[in-house]
């Protein structure tokens, strides 16, 4: 798995943000699969980031979230996406495709629901509708 697959959604989107807002203040290639960079954080602190594409878990950052832990933080993602803009584009395209597929799945699900409802008799519909209304009311009270 790569850096993108190992990062949480939150770290990924914050990383995209940091990248687009040019928070990576220095960057240099290190070996054949690594980068060393400095990223300006939200509190005006600057963090030292090292990423290793071959062994993502060996990537390091001096921010409080990642220091001493084997996690992928937004600063690592920012360095990666700044160093390799194509990786960022690939990620965004993948998200777009996933969302389009999700929309398609939802549409198909609604079509199935419609088919199911149309297959019910009047008395079955009355039972189902009453159940649904009670559930709706209970969930309203809950919230
Ligand atoms: Zn960090």
PDB file of C-alpha atoms and ligand atoms in Angstrom:
ATOM      1  CA  UNK A   1       0.000   0.000   0.000  1.00  0.00           C
ATOM      2  CA  UNK A   2       1.087   3.524  -0.749  1.00  0.00           C
ATOM      3  CA  UNK A   3       0.912   6.745   1.236  1.00  0.00           C
ATOM      4  CA  UNK A   4      -2.523   7.592  -0.178  1.00  0.00           C
ATOM      5  CA  UNK A   5      -4.016   4.207   0.754  1.00  0.00           C
ATOM      6  CA  UNK A   6      -2.608   4.367   4.277  1.00  0.00           C
ATOM      7  CA  UNK A   7      -3.716   7.921   5.069  1.00  0.00           C
ATOM      8  CA  UNK A   8      -7.073   8.710   6.642  1.00  0.00           C
ATOM      9  CA  UNK A   9      -9.598  10.674   4.579  1.00  0.00           C
ATOM     10  CA  UNK A  10      -9.041  13.673   6.801  1.00  0.00           C
ATOM     11  CA  UNK A  11      -5.249  13.633   6.351  1.00  0.00           C
ATOM     12  CA  UNK A  12      -5.695  13.215   2.594  1.00  0.00           C
ATOM     13  CA  UNK A  13      -8.015  16.179   2.120  1.00  0.00           C
ATOM     14  CA  UNK A  14      -6.005  18.403   4.461  1.00  0.00           C
ATOM     15  CA  UNK A  15      -2.907  17.333   2.530  1.00  0.00           C
ATOM     16  CA  UNK A  16      -4.525  18.325  -0.773  1.00  0.00           C
ATOM     17  CA  UNK A  17      -5.394  21.668   0.840  1.00  0.00           C
ATOM     18  CA  UNK A  18      -1.849  22.224   2.079  1.00  0.00           C
ATOM     19  CA  UNK A  19      -0.494  21.303  -1.322  1.00  0.00           C
ATOM     20  CA  UNK A  20      -2.833  23.668  -3.171  1.00  0.00           C
ATOM     21  CA  UNK A  21      -2.125  26.482  -0.707  1.00  0.00           C
ATOM     22  CA  UNK A  22       1.623  25.981  -1.210  1.00  0.00           C
ATOM     23  CA  UNK A  23       2.401  25.139   2.412  1.00  0.00           C
ATOM     24  CA  UNK A  24       5.424  23.078   1.400  1.00  0.00           C
ATOM     25  CA  UNK A  25       8.248  25.593   1.855  1.00  0.00           C
ATOM     26  CA  UNK A  26      11.150  23.392   0.801  1.00  0.00           C
ATOM     27  CA  UNK A  27      11.464  20.129  -0.997  1.00  0.00           C
ATOM     28  CA  UNK A  28      14.225  17.875  -2.206  1.00  0.00           C
ATOM     29  CA  UNK A  29      14.437  14.397  -3.595  1.00  0.00           C
ATOM     30  CA  UNK A  30      16.132  11.833  -1.423  1.00  0.00           C
ATOM     31  CA  UNK A  31      17.253   8.538  -2.860  1.00  0.00           C
ATOM     32  CA  UNK A  32      14.994   7.037  -5.479  1.00  0.00           C
ATOM     33  CA  UNK A  33      11.769   6.744  -3.517  1.00  0.00           C
ATOM     34  CA  UNK A  34      11.989   9.514  -0.946  1.00  0.00           C
ATOM     35  CA  UNK A  35      11.533  13.223  -0.410  1.00  0.00           C
ATOM     36  CA  UNK A  36      12.615  15.554   2.324  1.00  0.00           C
ATOM     37  CA  UNK A  37      10.519  18.655   2.873  1.00  0.00           C
ATOM     38  CA  UNK A  38       9.490  21.375   5.262  1.00  0.00           C
ATOM     39  CA  UNK A  39       5.819  22.202   5.665  1.00  0.00           C
ATOM     40  CA  UNK A  40       4.331  25.286   7.253  1.00  0.00           C
ATOM     41  CA  UNK A  41       1.672  24.138   9.729  1.00  0.00           C
ATOM     42  CA  UNK A  42      -1.563  25.751  10.878  1.00  0.00           C
ATOM     43  CA  UNK A  43       0.023  27.349  13.956  1.00  0.00           C
ATOM     44  CA  UNK A  44       2.955  28.974  12.103  1.00  0.00           C
ATOM     45  CA  UNK A  45       5.198  26.099  13.083  1.00  0.00           C
ATOM     46  CA  UNK A  46       7.317  24.452  10.433  1.00  0.00           C
ATOM     47  CA  UNK A  47       7.522  20.680  10.409  1.00  0.00           C
ATOM     48  CA  UNK A  48      10.277  18.513   8.973  1.00  0.00           C
ATOM     49  CA  UNK A  49       8.851  15.799   6.811  1.00  0.00           C
ATOM     50  CA  UNK A  50      10.488  12.781   5.277  1.00  0.00           C
ATOM     51  CA  UNK A  51       8.517  10.478   3.041  1.00  0.00           C
ATOM     52  CA  UNK A  52       9.440   7.069   1.757  1.00  0.00           C
ATOM     53  CA  UNK A  53       7.251   5.843  -1.106  1.00  0.00           C
ATOM     54  CA  UNK A  54       8.710   2.325  -0.961  1.00  0.00           C
ATOM     55  CA  UNK A  55       8.055   1.948   2.752  1.00  0.00           C
ATOM     56  CA  UNK A  56       5.352   4.512   3.588  1.00  0.00           C
ATOM     57  CA  UNK A  57       5.295   3.483   7.261  1.00  0.00           C
ATOM     58  CA  UNK A  58       8.906   4.640   7.540  1.00  0.00           C
ATOM     59  CA  UNK A  59       7.868   8.183   6.639  1.00  0.00           C
ATOM     60  CA  UNK A  60       8.312  10.685   9.449  1.00  0.00           C
ATOM     61  CA  UNK A  61       7.058  14.132  10.414  1.00  0.00           C
ATOM     62  CA  UNK A  62       7.818  16.252  13.465  1.00  0.00           C
ATOM     63  CA  UNK A  63       4.180  17.349  13.971  1.00  0.00           C
ATOM     64  CA  UNK A  64       2.421  16.239  17.198  1.00  0.00           C
ATOM     65  CA  UNK A  65       0.062  13.932  15.292  1.00  0.00           C
ATOM     66  CA  UNK A  66       2.789  11.893  13.612  1.00  0.00           C
ATOM     67  CA  UNK A  67       5.851  12.257  15.852  1.00  0.00           C
ATOM     68  CA  UNK A  68       6.877   8.829  17.131  1.00  0.00           C
ATOM     69  CA  UNK A  69       3.890   7.104  15.509  1.00  0.00           C
ATOM     70  CA  UNK A  70       3.674   5.089  12.324  1.00  0.00           C
ATOM     71  CA  UNK A  71       0.868   7.138  10.813  1.00  0.00           C
ATOM     72  CA  UNK A  72       0.537   9.153   7.617  1.00  0.00           C
ATOM     73  CA  UNK A  73      -0.188  12.824   8.361  1.00  0.00           C
ATOM     74  CA  UNK A  74      -1.417  15.702   6.186  1.00  0.00           C
ATOM     75  CA  UNK A  75       2.133  17.143   5.967  1.00  0.00           C
ATOM     76  CA  UNK A  76       3.436  13.910   4.399  1.00  0.00           C
ATOM     77  CA  UNK A  77       0.581  13.972   1.904  1.00  0.00           C
ATOM     78  CA  UNK A  78       1.277  17.648   1.152  1.00  0.00           C
ATOM     79  CA  UNK A  79       4.952  16.858   0.451  1.00  0.00           C
ATOM     80  CA  UNK A  80       4.026  13.860  -1.711  1.00  0.00           C
ATOM     81  CA  UNK A  81       1.429  15.719  -3.771  1.00  0.00           C
ATOM     82  CA  UNK A  82       3.703  18.740  -4.180  1.00  0.00           C
ATOM     83  CA  UNK A  83       6.608  16.554  -5.326  1.00  0.00           C
ATOM     84  CA  UNK A  84       4.415  14.473  -7.637  1.00  0.00           C
ATOM     85  CA  UNK A  85       1.442  16.482  -8.898  1.00  0.00           C
ATOM     86  CA  UNK A  86       0.355  13.526 -11.031  1.00  0.00           C
ATOM     87  CA  UNK A  87      -0.274  11.496  -7.870  1.00  0.00           C
ATOM     88  CA  UNK A  88      -2.631  14.218  -6.658  1.00  0.00           C
ATOM     89  CA  UNK A  89      -4.452  14.269 -10.012  1.00  0.00           C
ATOM     90  CA  UNK A  90      -4.779  10.472  -9.947  1.00  0.00           C
ATOM     91  CA  UNK A  91      -6.217  10.644  -6.440  1.00  0.00           C
ATOM     92  CA  UNK A  92      -8.770  13.318  -7.396  1.00  0.00           C
ATOM     93  CA  UNK A  93      -9.811  11.404 -10.523  1.00  0.00           C
ATOM     94  CA  UNK A  94     -10.227   8.247  -8.449  1.00  0.00           C
ATOM     95  CA  UNK A  95     -12.454  10.070  -5.944  1.00  0.00           C
ATOM     96  CA  UNK A  96     -14.545  11.474  -8.792  1.00  0.00           C
ATOM     97  CA  UNK A  97     -14.973   8.016 -10.313  1.00  0.00           C
ATOM     98  CA  UNK A  98     -15.885   6.546  -6.956  1.00  0.00           C
ATOM     99  CA  UNK A  99     -18.501   9.251  -6.411  1.00  0.00           C
ATOM    100  CA  UNK A 100     -19.983   8.670  -9.876  1.00  0.00           C
ATOM    101  CA  UNK A 101     -20.179   4.936  -9.182  1.00  0.00           C
ATOM    102  CA  UNK A 102     -21.723   5.605  -5.792  1.00  0.00           C
ATOM    103  CA  UNK A 103     -24.361   7.799  -7.445  1.00  0.00           C
ATOM    104  CA  UNK A 104     -25.075   5.025  -9.941  1.00  0.00           C
ATOM    105  CA  UNK A 105     -25.425   2.469  -7.135  1.00  0.00           C
ATOM    106  CA  UNK A 106     -27.820   4.787  -5.319  1.00  0.00           C
ATOM    107  CA  UNK A 107     -29.946   5.230  -8.460  1.00  0.00           C
ATOM    108  CA  UNK A 108     -30.116   1.478  -8.957  1.00  0.00           C
ATOM    109  CA  UNK A 109     -31.014   0.983  -5.325  1.00  0.00           C
ATOM    110  CA  UNK A 110     -33.915   3.455  -5.661  1.00  0.00           C
ATOM    111  CA  UNK A 111     -35.104   1.664  -8.798  1.00  0.00           C
ATOM    112  CA  UNK A 112     -35.095  -1.630  -6.875  1.00  0.00           C
ATOM    113  CA  UNK A 113     -37.011  -0.011  -4.034  1.00  0.00           C
ATOM    114  CA  UNK A 114     -39.582   1.327  -6.467  1.00  0.00           C
ATOM    115  CA  UNK A 115     -39.958  -2.117  -8.028  1.00  0.00           C
ATOM    116  CA  UNK A 116     -40.412  -3.645  -4.585  1.00  0.00           C
ATOM    117  CA  UNK A 117     -43.065  -1.103  -3.555  1.00  0.00           C
ATOM    118  CA  UNK A 118     -44.970  -1.651  -6.805  1.00  0.00           C
ATOM    119  CA  UNK A 119     -44.989  -5.403  -6.176  1.00  0.00           C
ATOM    120  CA  UNK A 120     -46.808  -5.065  -2.839  1.00  0.00           C
ATOM    121  CA  UNK A 121     -50.563  -5.440  -2.333  1.00  0.00           C
ATOM    122  CA  UNK A 122     -52.601  -2.695  -0.685  1.00  0.00           C
ATOM    123  CA  UNK A 123     -52.684  -4.395   2.745  1.00  0.00           C
ATOM    124  CA  UNK A 124     -48.920  -5.076   2.577  1.00  0.00           C
ATOM    125  CA  UNK A 125     -48.371  -1.422   1.711  1.00  0.00           C
ATOM    126  CA  UNK A 126     -50.457  -0.324   4.704  1.00  0.00           C
ATOM    127  CA  UNK A 127     -48.376  -2.468   7.072  1.00  0.00           C
ATOM    128  CA  UNK A 128     -45.088  -1.231   5.550  1.00  0.00           C
ATOM    129  CA  UNK A 129     -46.170   2.406   5.576  1.00  0.00           C
ATOM    130  CA  UNK A 130     -47.283   2.229   9.205  1.00  0.00           C
ATOM    131  CA  UNK A 131     -43.919   0.654  10.169  1.00  0.00           C
ATOM    132  CA  UNK A 132     -42.034   3.315   8.245  1.00  0.00           C
ATOM    133  CA  UNK A 133     -44.013   6.148   9.867  1.00  0.00           C
ATOM    134  CA  UNK A 134     -43.444   4.748  13.351  1.00  0.00           C
ATOM    135  CA  UNK A 135     -39.714   4.362  12.637  1.00  0.00           C
ATOM    136  CA  UNK A 136     -39.554   7.915  11.336  1.00  0.00           C
ATOM    137  CA  UNK A 137     -41.261   9.268  14.438  1.00  0.00           C
ATOM    138  CA  UNK A 138     -39.004   7.284  16.738  1.00  0.00           C
ATOM    139  CA  UNK A 139     -35.873   8.494  14.975  1.00  0.00           C
ATOM    140  CA  UNK A 140     -37.145  12.092  15.223  1.00  0.00           C
ATOM    141  CA  UNK A 141     -37.689  11.721  18.962  1.00  0.00           C
ATOM    142  CA  UNK A 142     -34.262  10.181  19.263  1.00  0.00           C
ATOM    143  CA  UNK A 143     -32.549  13.152  17.682  1.00  0.00           C
TER     144      UNK A 143
HETATM  145 ZN1  LIG B   1       2.797  15.946  10.117  1.00  0.00          ZN
END
